């Protein structure tokens, strides 16, 4: 680590100004997004070639109009976040050449319910689609379009009753290893060799898919407190080469480079987990993130800013949770994290989803469901950071506690607004987590040590999970078995006039009466496993 730190220090100029990390790509001119280009980054999904009036997957049947509507929604709301396949394709060509990708696009739109009818359609589609998914990912060798479909499922996971049943991390391994087998991580032109057994695809499709594999797996690994699956110097240099191609959408490229920056240093930060992280190293990485604006100029959209702020909050958090030898630097990082977390909450409430005049009939509050799940995870991290280090920290100032309380309430309301009618919706479960954690009394944070501190910034989330269990008089340790979910059909919501719960983040064991009461329509087993197990990331049941 000392050697790495010394190398990073050498990047500073004569006056101590941070310079970006040199690589084999830094001498190449960056193609500015203002340069003329005929490339469109939002597909139209022409209907030509759709000769059938109904499309069938197992027992599930969907008509042509709903297929077209699903693809139009995907093109406007989902695809711009993650543009990894060519935008010039037609719906008919995808159906004929890439049937699994075809059904995956429909499944993602249905399962994220941007229209009220999607809930019912997804309940019919889920079983045949999941059966197809299990079959396709076990068919070796996995072709390029299947790798693309898996990458989309990593960014927009299918709903699960419990988070421990979400196989997204396993999909990361499947997608990355299948991509390595195809050789799409190499900048060399590919040939269709019989020995490999898969068609190589165009160079643009290969490079964009490899960028998708990197971004989807890296964003999830950081959240889980794990090192990225793709982090070698050679691979990272290739990713930077691919990012510089004009065929890559600029906002997408910027997000890739944000995670690229974290990937370069995560192994260093994770090294020697029993000791503190050098604050000079944190400062250098922070400067690397800021330098991206110069090295990769792009429009400064809310999504671009959000991803940079989340990377910084993860950087600050993974440092703060470790043993500190310099209290002054620790306080500086807390203030930086506080500012980043507040801004993350504000941006989430404002305008992160893509919008389209073509779909102005959609419920604005439901548009958050079209965001990649990393946005949801990041907002949870920001809220828990604010709760632990400010709203419930007796050492924080009154103004800091007030700001933190306000923003946690905003996050809670945001999740409630975007929730579906399903009582197992993950946004309802996230809101419930914040409710219960917010009912704690203030503590001296210096004496409230984390139960785990070796999982980078994810340590904060894992500790919150254990804390919520103990607050419900349950063990914070992993259980060997998970009881069946108990259904209470006779009552499925709280009466807010009598038994309702207000979100309490007060520091003197009292409600936040100066704020407007929040209406919670939550199931009776709100503190039961049907909701809370969504957050038990580290629990592996012996039976399912």
Short mmCIF file of C-alpha atoms in Angstrom, two decimals:
data_model
loop_
_atom_site.label_atom_id
_atom_site.label_comp_id
_atom_site.label_asym_id
_atom_site.label_seq_id
_atom_site.Cartn_x
_atom_site.Cartn_y
_atom_site.Cartn_z
CA UNK A 1 0.00 0.00 0.00
CA UNK A 2 2.86 2.37 0.77
CA UNK A 3 4.27 1.80 -2.70
CA UNK A 4 0.89 2.55 -4.30
CA UNK A 5 0.48 5.69 -2.22
CA UNK A 6 3.92 6.94 -3.18
CA UNK A 7 3.13 6.40 -6.86
CA UNK A 8 -0.07 8.38 -6.47
CA UNK A 9 1.68 11.19 -4.66
CA UNK A 10 4.04 11.54 -7.59
CA UNK A 11 1.06 12.51 -9.71
CA UNK A 12 0.87 15.88 -8.01
CA UNK A 13 2.32 18.85 -9.86
CA UNK A 14 5.00 21.15 -8.52
CA UNK A 15 2.39 23.14 -6.61
CA UNK A 16 0.60 20.12 -5.23
CA UNK A 17 -2.25 20.17 -7.74
CA UNK A 18 -3.69 16.74 -8.32
CA UNK A 19 -3.28 15.31 -11.80
CA UNK A 20 -5.25 12.42 -13.22
CA UNK A 21 -3.71 8.98 -13.21
CA UNK A 22 -1.62 8.41 -16.32
CA UNK A 23 -2.46 5.40 -18.43
CA UNK A 24 -1.77 4.08 -21.85
CA UNK A 25 -4.81 6.02 -23.07
CA UNK A 26 -4.24 9.52 -21.69
CA UNK A 27 -2.34 10.70 -24.75
CA UNK A 28 -5.25 9.94 -27.05
CA UNK A 29 -7.47 12.91 -27.90
CA UNK A 30 -10.94 12.59 -26.49
CA UNK A 31 -13.74 12.95 -29.02
CA UNK A 32 -15.91 15.71 -27.66
CA UNK A 33 -19.67 15.08 -27.61
CA UNK A 34 -20.10 18.38 -29.43
CA UNK A 35 -18.49 16.90 -32.55
CA UNK A 36 -21.02 16.02 -35.30
CA UNK A 37 -22.17 12.44 -35.18
CA UNK A 38 -24.84 10.45 -36.97
CA UNK A 39 -25.13 8.05 -34.07
CA UNK A 40 -28.46 7.94 -32.25
CA UNK A 41 -28.40 6.80 -28.63
CA UNK A 42 -32.13 6.21 -28.20
CA UNK A 43 -33.63 3.43 -30.32
CA UNK A 44 -36.85 3.93 -32.21
CA UNK A 45 -37.67 0.20 -32.32
CA UNK A 46 -39.43 0.13 -35.65
CA UNK A 47 -42.35 -2.32 -35.79
CA UNK A 48 -41.42 -3.75 -39.18
CA UNK A 49 -41.07 -7.51 -39.19
CA UNK A 50 -43.64 -8.10 -36.47
CA UNK A 51 -45.96 -10.36 -38.44
CA UNK A 52 -47.59 -12.06 -35.45
CA UNK A 53 -50.57 -10.63 -33.62
CA UNK A 54 -49.75 -12.55 -30.43
CA UNK A 55 -46.45 -13.66 -28.90
CA UNK A 56 -46.16 -16.64 -26.60
CA UNK A 57 -43.66 -17.69 -23.94
CA UNK A 58 -44.79 -20.94 -22.36
CA UNK A 59 -48.32 -20.35 -21.09
CA UNK A 60 -47.92 -16.57 -21.25
CA UNK A 61 -49.43 -14.80 -24.25
CA UNK A 62 -49.09 -11.10 -25.02
CA UNK A 63 -50.57 -9.20 -27.95
CA UNK A 64 -48.64 -7.16 -30.49
CA UNK A 65 -49.79 -3.78 -29.15
CA UNK A 66 -48.45 -4.56 -25.66
CA UNK A 67 -45.15 -5.79 -27.12
CA UNK A 68 -44.74 -2.54 -29.06
CA UNK A 69 -45.68 -0.47 -26.00
CA UNK A 70 -43.15 -2.38 -23.86
CA UNK A 71 -40.36 -1.74 -26.33
CA UNK A 72 -41.30 1.94 -26.64
CA UNK A 73 -41.17 2.29 -22.85
CA UNK A 74 -37.85 0.46 -22.73
CA UNK A 75 -36.42 2.74 -25.45
CA UNK A 76 -37.48 5.93 -23.65
CA UNK A 77 -37.00 5.10 -19.97
CA UNK A 78 -34.59 2.18 -19.57
CA UNK A 79 -32.24 1.91 -22.54
CA UNK A 80 -30.62 5.40 -22.21
CA UNK A 81 -29.27 4.41 -18.79
CA UNK A 82 -27.56 1.35 -20.22
CA UNK A 83 -27.14 1.52 -24.04
CA UNK A 84 -25.16 -1.64 -24.71
CA UNK A 85 -26.78 -2.98 -27.88
CA UNK A 86 -27.15 -1.22 -31.21
CA UNK A 87 -29.98 1.28 -31.33
CA UNK A 88 -30.78 0.74 -35.02
CA UNK A 89 -32.38 -2.69 -34.57
CA UNK A 90 -36.09 -3.36 -35.08
CA UNK A 91 -38.39 -5.20 -32.70
CA UNK A 92 -38.89 -7.90 -35.31
CA UNK A 93 -35.15 -8.48 -35.77
CA UNK A 94 -34.65 -8.85 -32.01
CA UNK A 95 -37.52 -11.33 -31.83
CA UNK A 96 -36.12 -13.44 -34.66
CA UNK A 97 -32.39 -13.27 -33.93
CA UNK A 98 -32.34 -12.82 -30.13
CA UNK A 99 -35.53 -14.25 -28.61
CA UNK A 100 -34.13 -14.32 -25.06
CA UNK A 101 -33.15 -10.65 -25.25
CA UNK A 102 -36.61 -9.95 -26.70
CA UNK A 103 -38.38 -11.53 -23.72
CA UNK A 104 -35.90 -10.04 -21.24
CA UNK A 105 -36.76 -6.52 -22.40
CA UNK A 106 -40.45 -7.22 -21.92
CA UNK A 107 -39.81 -8.88 -18.53
CA UNK A 108 -37.86 -5.87 -17.24
CA UNK A 109 -40.59 -3.44 -18.28
CA UNK A 110 -43.37 -5.62 -16.82
CA UNK A 111 -41.60 -6.42 -13.55
CA UNK A 112 -40.85 -2.75 -12.89
CA UNK A 113 -44.48 -1.75 -13.45
CA UNK A 114 -44.35 1.66 -15.07
CA UNK A 115 -48.02 1.10 -15.95
CA UNK A 116 -50.67 -0.27 -13.56
CA UNK A 117 -51.48 -3.17 -15.91
CA UNK A 118 -47.90 -4.43 -15.74
CA UNK A 119 -48.33 -5.94 -12.26
CA UNK A 120 -50.96 -8.38 -13.49
CA UNK A 121 -49.04 -9.19 -16.67
CA UNK A 122 -45.84 -9.84 -14.75
CA UNK A 123 -47.59 -12.27 -12.40
CA UNK A 124 -48.51 -14.31 -15.50
CA UNK A 125 -45.14 -13.92 -17.20
CA UNK A 126 -42.82 -14.54 -14.25
CA UNK A 127 -42.89 -18.35 -14.14
CA UNK A 128 -42.30 -19.05 -17.87
CA UNK A 129 -39.69 -16.30 -18.11
CA UNK A 130 -37.68 -17.47 -15.10
CA UNK A 131 -37.76 -21.02 -16.49
CA UNK A 132 -36.40 -19.70 -19.79
CA UNK A 133 -33.76 -17.66 -17.96
CA UNK A 134 -32.49 -20.69 -16.05
CA UNK A 135 -32.26 -22.63 -19.28
CA UNK A 136 -30.50 -19.91 -21.30
CA UNK A 137 -27.72 -19.13 -18.81
CA UNK A 138 -26.77 -22.82 -18.66
CA UNK A 139 -26.45 -23.20 -22.43
CA UNK A 140 -22.76 -23.13 -23.22
CA UNK A 141 -21.32 -21.27 -24.95
CA UNK A 142 -23.37 -18.17 -24.10
CA UNK A 143 -23.81 -15.86 -27.11
CA UNK A 144 -23.39 -12.09 -27.12
CA UNK A 145 -27.10 -11.22 -27.02
CA UNK A 146 -27.61 -13.45 -23.95
CA UNK A 147 -24.70 -11.70 -22.20
CA UNK A 148 -26.45 -8.42 -22.96
CA UNK A 149 -29.74 -9.74 -21.53
CA UNK A 150 -28.01 -10.91 -18.34
CA UNK A 151 -26.32 -7.52 -17.95
CA UNK A 152 -29.72 -5.82 -18.14
CA UNK A 153 -31.00 -8.15 -15.42
CA UNK A 154 -28.07 -7.13 -13.22
CA UNK A 155 -28.99 -3.46 -13.65
CA UNK A 156 -32.75 -4.09 -13.26
CA UNK A 157 -33.08 -7.27 -11.15
CA UNK A 158 -36.38 -9.12 -11.11
CA UNK A 159 -38.39 -8.65 -7.89
CA UNK A 160 -37.70 -11.14 -5.10
CA UNK A 161 -39.46 -11.84 -1.83
CA UNK A 162 -36.18 -11.72 0.05
CA UNK A 163 -32.93 -10.09 -0.95
CA UNK A 164 -31.06 -13.27 -0.09
CA UNK A 165 -32.95 -14.93 -2.95
CA UNK A 166 -31.78 -12.35 -5.48
CA UNK A 167 -29.25 -14.11 -7.76
CA UNK A 168 -27.92 -10.89 -9.31
CA UNK A 169 -24.38 -11.34 -7.97
CA UNK A 170 -24.32 -14.80 -9.54
CA UNK A 171 -25.39 -13.27 -12.85
CA UNK A 172 -22.34 -11.00 -12.67
CA UNK A 173 -20.10 -14.05 -12.67
CA UNK A 174 -22.00 -15.64 -15.55
CA UNK A 175 -21.91 -12.50 -17.71
CA UNK A 176 -18.26 -11.64 -17.06
CA UNK A 177 -16.98 -15.17 -17.56
CA UNK A 178 -19.05 -15.67 -20.71
CA UNK A 179 -17.68 -12.37 -22.03
CA UNK A 180 -14.11 -13.46 -21.27
CA UNK A 181 -14.71 -16.74 -23.09
CA UNK A 182 -15.90 -14.82 -26.16
CA UNK A 183 -12.90 -12.55 -25.94
CA UNK A 184 -14.92 -9.34 -26.06
CA UNK A 185 -12.57 -7.89 -23.43
CA UNK A 186 -9.88 -7.70 -26.12
CA UNK A 187 -9.57 -4.67 -28.44
CA UNK A 188 -8.47 -6.95 -31.28
CA UNK A 189 -10.99 -7.71 -34.05
CA UNK A 190 -12.59 -11.11 -33.49
CA UNK A 191 -13.07 -14.04 -35.81
CA UNK A 192 -15.83 -16.62 -35.73
CA UNK A 193 -13.81 -19.68 -34.83
CA UNK A 194 -15.32 -23.13 -34.64
CA UNK A 195 -13.30 -23.86 -31.51
CA UNK A 196 -14.98 -21.00 -29.64
CA UNK A 197 -18.41 -21.83 -30.98
CA UNK A 198 -20.05 -18.38 -30.82
CA UNK A 199 -20.44 -15.65 -33.38
CA UNK A 200 -18.18 -12.71 -32.56
CA UNK A 201 -20.59 -9.85 -33.32
CA UNK A 202 -19.59 -6.38 -34.48
CA UNK A 203 -16.73 -4.55 -32.79
CA UNK A 204 -19.16 -1.92 -31.52
CA UNK A 205 -21.48 -4.53 -30.03
CA UNK A 206 -18.55 -6.35 -28.41
CA UNK A 207 -17.02 -3.26 -26.82
CA UNK A 208 -20.34 -1.86 -25.58
CA UNK A 209 -21.25 -5.23 -24.09
CA UNK A 210 -17.91 -5.44 -22.28
CA UNK A 211 -18.49 -1.94 -20.88
CA UNK A 212 -21.92 -3.13 -19.74
CA UNK A 213 -20.42 -6.17 -18.01
CA UNK A 214 -17.96 -3.92 -16.22
CA UNK A 215 -20.44 -1.25 -15.11
CA UNK A 216 -23.14 -3.66 -13.95
CA UNK A 217 -20.76 -5.90 -11.98
CA UNK A 218 -18.63 -3.06 -10.57
CA UNK A 219 -21.61 -1.07 -9.29
CA UNK A 220 -22.98 -4.13 -7.49
CA UNK A 221 -19.64 -5.27 -6.08
CA UNK A 222 -18.95 -1.89 -4.48
CA UNK A 223 -22.39 -1.93 -2.86
CA UNK A 224 -21.73 -5.42 -1.47
CA UNK A 225 -18.30 -4.42 -0.18
CA UNK A 226 -16.44 -6.68 -2.62
CA UNK A 227 -13.63 -6.03 -5.06
CA UNK A 228 -14.77 -5.60 -8.69
CA UNK A 229 -14.61 -8.71 -10.86
CA UNK A 230 -12.83 -6.67 -13.54
CA UNK A 231 -9.92 -4.73 -12.06
CA UNK A 232 -6.67 -5.74 -13.74
CA UNK A 233 -4.52 -2.99 -15.27
CA UNK A 234 -4.87 -4.50 -18.74
CA UNK A 235 -8.65 -4.75 -18.53
CA UNK A 236 -9.03 -1.24 -17.13
CA UNK A 237 -6.87 0.20 -19.91
CA UNK A 238 -9.01 -1.60 -22.49
CA UNK A 239 -12.17 -0.23 -20.89
CA UNK A 240 -10.76 3.29 -21.16
CA UNK A 241 -9.98 2.65 -24.83
CA UNK A 242 -13.52 1.45 -25.49
CA UNK A 243 -15.01 4.42 -23.61
CA UNK A 244 -13.23 6.85 -25.94
CA UNK A 245 -15.01 5.51 -29.00
CA UNK A 246 -17.62 7.90 -30.48
CA UNK A 247 -20.16 5.06 -30.57
CA UNK A 248 -20.40 5.16 -26.76
CA UNK A 249 -23.05 7.44 -25.29
CA UNK A 250 -21.26 10.15 -23.27
CA UNK A 251 -23.29 9.97 -20.06
CA UNK A 252 -22.91 6.19 -20.04
CA UNK A 253 -19.17 6.56 -20.68
CA UNK A 254 -18.84 8.95 -17.75
CA UNK A 255 -20.53 6.51 -15.40
CA UNK A 256 -18.22 3.76 -16.60
CA UNK A 257 -15.19 5.94 -15.84
CA UNK A 258 -16.48 6.76 -12.36
CA UNK A 259 -16.54 3.06 -11.53
CA UNK A 260 -13.28 2.62 -13.43
CA UNK A 261 -11.68 5.09 -10.99
CA UNK A 262 -13.00 3.23 -7.95
CA UNK A 263 -11.97 -0.13 -9.40
CA UNK A 264 -8.36 1.02 -9.70
CA UNK A 265 -8.15 1.66 -5.98
CA UNK A 266 -10.63 -0.67 -4.29
CA UNK A 267 -8.08 -3.42 -3.76
CA UNK A 268 -5.72 -0.91 -2.15
CA UNK A 269 -8.48 0.37 0.12
CA UNK A 270 -9.56 -3.15 1.03
CA UNK A 271 -5.99 -4.19 1.87
CA UNK A 272 -5.05 -4.58 5.54
CA UNK A 273 -8.63 -4.34 6.77
CA UNK A 274 -7.56 -4.05 10.40
CA UNK A 275 -5.79 -0.75 9.90
CA UNK A 276 -6.85 2.79 8.96
CA UNK A 277 -6.93 4.05 5.40
CA UNK A 278 -4.40 6.76 4.60
CA UNK A 279 -6.29 10.02 4.15
CA UNK A 280 -3.81 11.21 1.55
CA UNK A 281 -4.87 8.29 -0.61
CA UNK A 282 -8.54 9.23 -0.15
CA UNK A 283 -7.74 12.79 -1.19
CA UNK A 284 -5.99 11.54 -4.33
CA UNK A 285 -8.88 9.29 -5.34
CA UNK A 286 -11.30 12.15 -4.70
CA UNK A 287 -9.19 14.27 -7.03
CA UNK A 288 -9.26 11.52 -9.66
CA UNK A 289 -13.06 11.64 -9.65
CA UNK A 290 -13.04 15.43 -10.02
CA UNK A 291 -10.51 15.21 -12.87
CA UNK A 292 -12.95 13.15 -14.95
CA UNK A 293 -14.78 16.35 -15.87
CA UNK A 294 -11.67 17.53 -17.68
CA UNK A 295 -10.56 14.22 -19.14
CA UNK A 296 -14.04 13.16 -20.28
CA UNK A 297 -16.11 16.29 -20.91
CA UNK A 298 -19.84 15.66 -21.10
CA UNK A 299 -23.10 17.38 -20.31
CA UNK A 300 -23.40 17.67 -16.52
CA UNK A 301 -26.73 15.92 -16.07
CA UNK A 302 -28.35 15.03 -12.72
CA UNK A 303 -27.45 11.38 -13.37
CA UNK A 304 -23.81 12.23 -14.01
CA UNK A 305 -23.58 14.26 -10.82
CA UNK A 306 -25.44 11.59 -8.85
CA UNK A 307 -23.00 8.84 -9.84
CA UNK A 308 -19.95 10.94 -8.96
CA UNK A 309 -21.44 11.85 -5.58
CA UNK A 310 -22.30 8.23 -4.83
CA UNK A 311 -18.72 7.19 -5.66
CA UNK A 312 -17.43 9.86 -3.29
CA UNK A 313 -19.84 8.87 -0.53
CA UNK A 314 -18.71 5.25 -0.91
CA UNK A 315 -15.10 6.42 -0.74
CA UNK A 316 -15.69 8.51 2.38
CA UNK A 317 -17.79 5.82 4.05
CA UNK A 318 -15.31 3.00 3.50
CA UNK A 319 -12.72 5.24 5.19
CA UNK A 320 -14.89 6.45 8.06
CA UNK A 321 -15.96 2.96 9.12
CA UNK A 322 -12.33 1.92 9.62
CA UNK A 323 -10.21 2.65 12.68
CA UNK A 324 -9.14 6.30 12.60
CA UNK A 325 -5.77 7.62 13.71
CA UNK A 326 -6.41 11.26 12.74
CA UNK A 327 -9.59 12.72 14.31
CA UNK A 328 -9.29 15.97 12.31
CA UNK A 329 -9.22 14.15 8.95
CA UNK A 330 -12.06 11.93 10.14
CA UNK A 331 -14.22 14.99 10.84
CA UNK A 332 -13.41 16.43 7.41
CA UNK A 333 -14.54 13.22 5.74
CA UNK A 334 -17.75 13.23 7.77
CA UNK A 335 -18.53 16.75 6.57
CA UNK A 336 -17.76 15.79 2.96
CA UNK A 337 -19.96 12.71 3.28
CA UNK A 338 -22.73 14.80 4.81
CA UNK A 339 -22.69 17.23 1.90
CA UNK A 340 -22.63 14.40 -0.66
CA UNK A 341 -25.48 12.51 1.02
CA UNK A 342 -27.71 15.61 1.16
CA UNK A 343 -27.12 16.29 -2.52
CA UNK A 344 -27.81 12.64 -3.44
CA UNK A 345 -31.19 12.88 -1.72
CA UNK A 346 -32.01 16.14 -3.48
CA UNK A 347 -31.11 14.76 -6.92
CA UNK A 348 -33.16 11.63 -6.30
CA UNK A 349 -36.21 13.72 -5.57
CA UNK A 350 -35.73 15.93 -8.62
CA UNK A 351 -35.02 14.51 -12.08
CA UNK A 352 -33.00 11.30 -12.32
CA UNK A 353 -35.34 9.25 -14.55
CA UNK A 354 -35.47 9.85 -18.26
CA UNK A 355 -38.75 11.31 -19.48
CA UNK A 356 -40.40 11.42 -22.87
CA UNK A 357 -43.22 13.42 -24.39
CA UNK A 358 -44.34 10.17 -25.94
CA UNK A 359 -45.14 8.80 -22.46
CA UNK A 360 -46.43 11.82 -20.58
CA UNK A 361 -49.38 9.76 -19.31
CA UNK A 362 -47.20 7.84 -16.87
CA UNK A 363 -47.44 8.40 -13.13
CA UNK A 364 -44.46 10.71 -12.37
CA UNK A 365 -43.87 9.06 -8.98
CA UNK A 366 -43.57 5.65 -10.64
CA UNK A 367 -40.82 6.75 -13.00
CA UNK A 368 -38.26 5.97 -10.30
CA UNK A 369 -38.95 2.29 -11.03
CA UNK A 370 -37.25 2.75 -14.42
CA UNK A 371 -33.96 3.69 -12.73
CA UNK A 372 -31.25 1.02 -12.48
CA UNK A 373 -31.25 -0.55 -9.03
CA UNK A 374 -27.92 1.04 -8.21
CA UNK A 375 -29.79 4.33 -7.73
CA UNK A 376 -32.05 2.66 -5.16
CA UNK A 377 -29.08 1.14 -3.32
CA UNK A 378 -27.21 4.44 -3.35
CA UNK A 379 -30.15 6.32 -1.86
CA UNK A 380 -30.42 3.74 0.94
CA UNK A 381 -26.70 4.21 1.68
CA UNK A 382 -27.11 7.99 1.79
CA UNK A 383 -30.11 7.78 4.15
CA UNK A 384 -28.40 5.37 6.55
CA UNK A 385 -25.26 7.51 6.52
CA UNK A 386 -27.35 10.54 7.47
CA UNK A 387 -29.14 8.63 10.22
CA UNK A 388 -26.06 7.16 11.85
CA UNK A 389 -23.61 10.03 11.68
CA UNK A 390 -25.93 13.03 12.01
CA UNK A 391 -29.62 12.51 12.81
CA UNK A 392 -28.84 10.07 15.64
CA UNK A 393 -25.40 11.37 16.58
CA UNK A 394 -25.36 13.39 19.80
CA UNK A 395 -22.10 15.03 18.70
CA UNK A 396 -23.67 16.53 15.57
CA UNK A 397 -24.86 20.13 15.66
CA UNK A 398 -28.53 20.98 15.90
CA UNK A 399 -28.51 22.24 12.31
CA UNK A 400 -26.89 19.04 11.06
CA UNK A 401 -29.41 16.90 12.92
CA UNK A 402 -32.26 18.97 11.48
CA UNK A 403 -30.98 18.69 7.90
CA UNK A 404 -30.38 14.97 8.28
CA UNK A 405 -33.87 14.38 9.70
CA UNK A 406 -35.49 16.31 6.87
CA UNK A 407 -33.63 14.40 4.19
CA UNK A 408 -34.29 10.98 5.70
CA UNK A 409 -38.00 11.86 5.70
CA UNK A 410 -37.70 12.88 2.04
CA UNK A 411 -36.12 9.50 1.21
CA UNK A 412 -38.87 7.69 3.09
CA UNK A 413 -41.61 9.56 1.23
CA UNK A 414 -39.81 9.02 -2.08
CA UNK A 415 -39.79 5.25 -1.65
CA UNK A 416 -43.44 5.23 -0.61
CA UNK A 417 -44.43 7.20 -3.70
CA UNK A 418 -42.68 4.83 -6.06
CA UNK A 419 -43.90 1.61 -4.45
CA UNK A 420 -46.24 -0.80 -6.20
CA UNK A 421 -49.37 -2.25 -4.60
CA UNK A 422 -47.44 -5.40 -3.74
CA UNK A 423 -46.80 -5.41 0.01
CA UNK A 424 -43.45 -7.09 -0.68
CA UNK A 425 -42.25 -4.23 -2.84
CA UNK A 426 -38.64 -3.41 -2.03
CA UNK A 427 -39.39 0.30 -1.75
CA UNK A 428 -41.91 -0.37 1.00
CA UNK A 429 -39.34 -2.54 2.73
CA UNK A 430 -36.74 0.22 2.44
CA UNK A 431 -39.19 2.72 3.93
CA UNK A 432 -39.86 0.31 6.79
CA UNK A 433 -36.13 0.00 7.47
CA UNK A 434 -35.79 3.77 7.78
CA UNK A 435 -38.84 3.95 10.05
CA UNK A 436 -37.48 1.49 12.53
CA UNK A 437 -33.91 2.76 12.54
CA UNK A 438 -35.23 6.29 12.97
CA UNK A 439 -36.92 5.42 16.28
CA UNK A 440 -33.59 5.06 18.07
CA UNK A 441 -32.39 7.58 20.60
CA UNK A 442 -29.28 9.65 20.01
CA UNK A 443 -25.96 8.08 20.92
CA UNK A 444 -22.33 9.11 21.04
CA UNK A 445 -21.24 7.71 17.71
CA UNK A 446 -17.65 7.35 18.87
CA UNK A 447 -18.79 4.72 21.37
CA UNK A 448 -21.21 2.96 19.01
CA UNK A 449 -18.85 0.78 17.03
CA UNK A 450 -19.92 -1.10 13.93
CA UNK A 451 -20.36 -4.85 14.17
CA UNK A 452 -18.41 -5.28 10.94
CA UNK A 453 -15.85 -2.94 9.39
CA UNK A 454 -14.10 -5.02 6.72
CA UNK A 455 -16.68 -4.76 3.91
CA UNK A 456 -15.82 -1.24 2.73
CA UNK A 457 -18.83 1.13 2.75
CA UNK A 458 -21.21 -1.84 2.79
CA UNK A 459 -20.25 -2.31 6.45
CA UNK A 460 -22.61 0.56 7.26
CA UNK A 461 -25.52 -1.22 5.56
CA UNK A 462 -24.80 -4.60 7.12
CA UNK A 463 -24.65 -2.99 10.56
CA UNK A 464 -28.01 -1.30 9.94
CA UNK A 465 -29.53 -4.67 9.07
CA UNK A 466 -28.29 -6.21 12.32
CA UNK A 467 -29.35 -3.15 14.30
CA UNK A 468 -32.88 -3.32 12.91
CA UNK A 469 -33.12 -6.98 13.90
CA UNK A 470 -32.00 -6.28 17.45
CA UNK A 471 -34.43 -3.38 17.74
CA UNK A 472 -37.17 -5.92 16.97
CA UNK A 473 -35.85 -8.20 19.72
CA UNK A 474 -34.36 -10.56 17.17
CA UNK A 475 -30.84 -11.78 16.91
CA UNK A 476 -28.56 -9.78 14.66
CA UNK A 477 -26.70 -12.97 13.77
CA UNK A 478 -27.40 -15.07 10.69
CA UNK A 479 -30.14 -17.63 11.18
CA UNK A 480 -29.96 -21.23 10.09
CA UNK A 481 -33.56 -21.35 8.87
CA UNK A 482 -36.13 -18.87 7.65
CA UNK A 483 -39.74 -19.35 8.80
CA UNK A 484 -42.59 -19.32 6.33
CA UNK A 485 -44.25 -15.99 5.68
CA UNK A 486 -47.45 -15.66 7.68
CA UNK A 487 -50.38 -14.19 5.83
CA UNK A 488 -52.95 -11.98 7.59
CA UNK A 489 -55.80 -11.58 5.08
CA UNK A 490 -58.10 -10.02 7.65
CA UNK A 491 -56.04 -6.82 7.82
CA UNK A 492 -53.38 -5.56 5.45
CA UNK A 493 -52.72 -2.00 6.52
CA UNK A 494 -52.26 0.21 9.57
CA UNK A 495 -54.94 2.56 10.77
CA UNK A 496 -52.86 5.72 10.87
CA UNK A 497 -55.30 7.37 13.25
CA UNK A 498 -54.77 4.76 15.96
CA UNK A 499 -51.97 2.32 15.24
CA UNK A 500 -50.06 4.26 12.58
CA UNK A 501 -46.37 4.94 12.82
CA UNK A 502 -44.78 8.31 12.20
CA UNK A 503 -41.18 8.38 11.07
CA UNK A 504 -39.26 9.35 14.17
CA UNK A 505 -35.73 10.61 13.89
CA UNK A 506 -35.90 12.73 17.02
CA UNK A 507 -33.03 12.64 19.46
CA UNK A 508 -35.04 12.77 22.69
CA UNK A 509 -37.34 9.77 22.22
CA UNK A 510 -40.17 11.82 20.73
CA UNK A 511 -41.87 12.16 17.38
CA UNK A 512 -40.87 14.79 14.88
CA UNK A 513 -44.09 16.72 15.44
CA UNK A 514 -43.00 19.78 13.49
CA UNK A 515 -43.15 17.76 10.27
CA UNK A 516 -46.26 16.70 8.40
CA UNK A 517 -47.33 13.21 9.58
CA UNK A 518 -46.56 10.45 7.13
CA UNK A 519 -49.27 8.03 6.04
CA UNK A 520 -48.04 4.45 6.18
CA UNK A 521 -50.21 1.86 4.46
CA UNK A 522 -48.10 -1.15 5.34
CA UNK A 523 -48.98 -4.81 6.02
CA UNK A 524 -49.63 -6.04 9.54
CA UNK A 525 -46.46 -8.12 9.61
CA UNK A 526 -44.41 -5.00 8.97
CA UNK A 527 -41.70 -6.14 11.36
CA UNK A 528 -41.79 -9.71 10.07
CA UNK A 529 -39.54 -11.58 7.70
CA UNK A 530 -41.73 -10.95 4.68
CA UNK A 531 -40.42 -7.40 4.62
CA UNK A 532 -37.19 -7.26 6.57
CA UNK A 533 -35.45 -10.24 5.03
CA UNK A 534 -35.03 -8.18 1.90
CA UNK A 535 -32.13 -6.50 3.67
CA UNK A 536 -30.46 -9.67 5.04
CA UNK A 537 -27.74 -9.71 2.41
CA UNK A 538 -25.43 -11.99 4.31
CA UNK A 539 -27.88 -14.68 5.43
CA UNK A 540 -27.79 -17.95 3.55
CA UNK A 541 -30.67 -20.21 4.58
CA UNK A 542 -30.12 -23.95 4.65
CA UNK A 543 -33.49 -24.58 3.02
CA UNK A 544 -35.58 -22.58 0.56
#
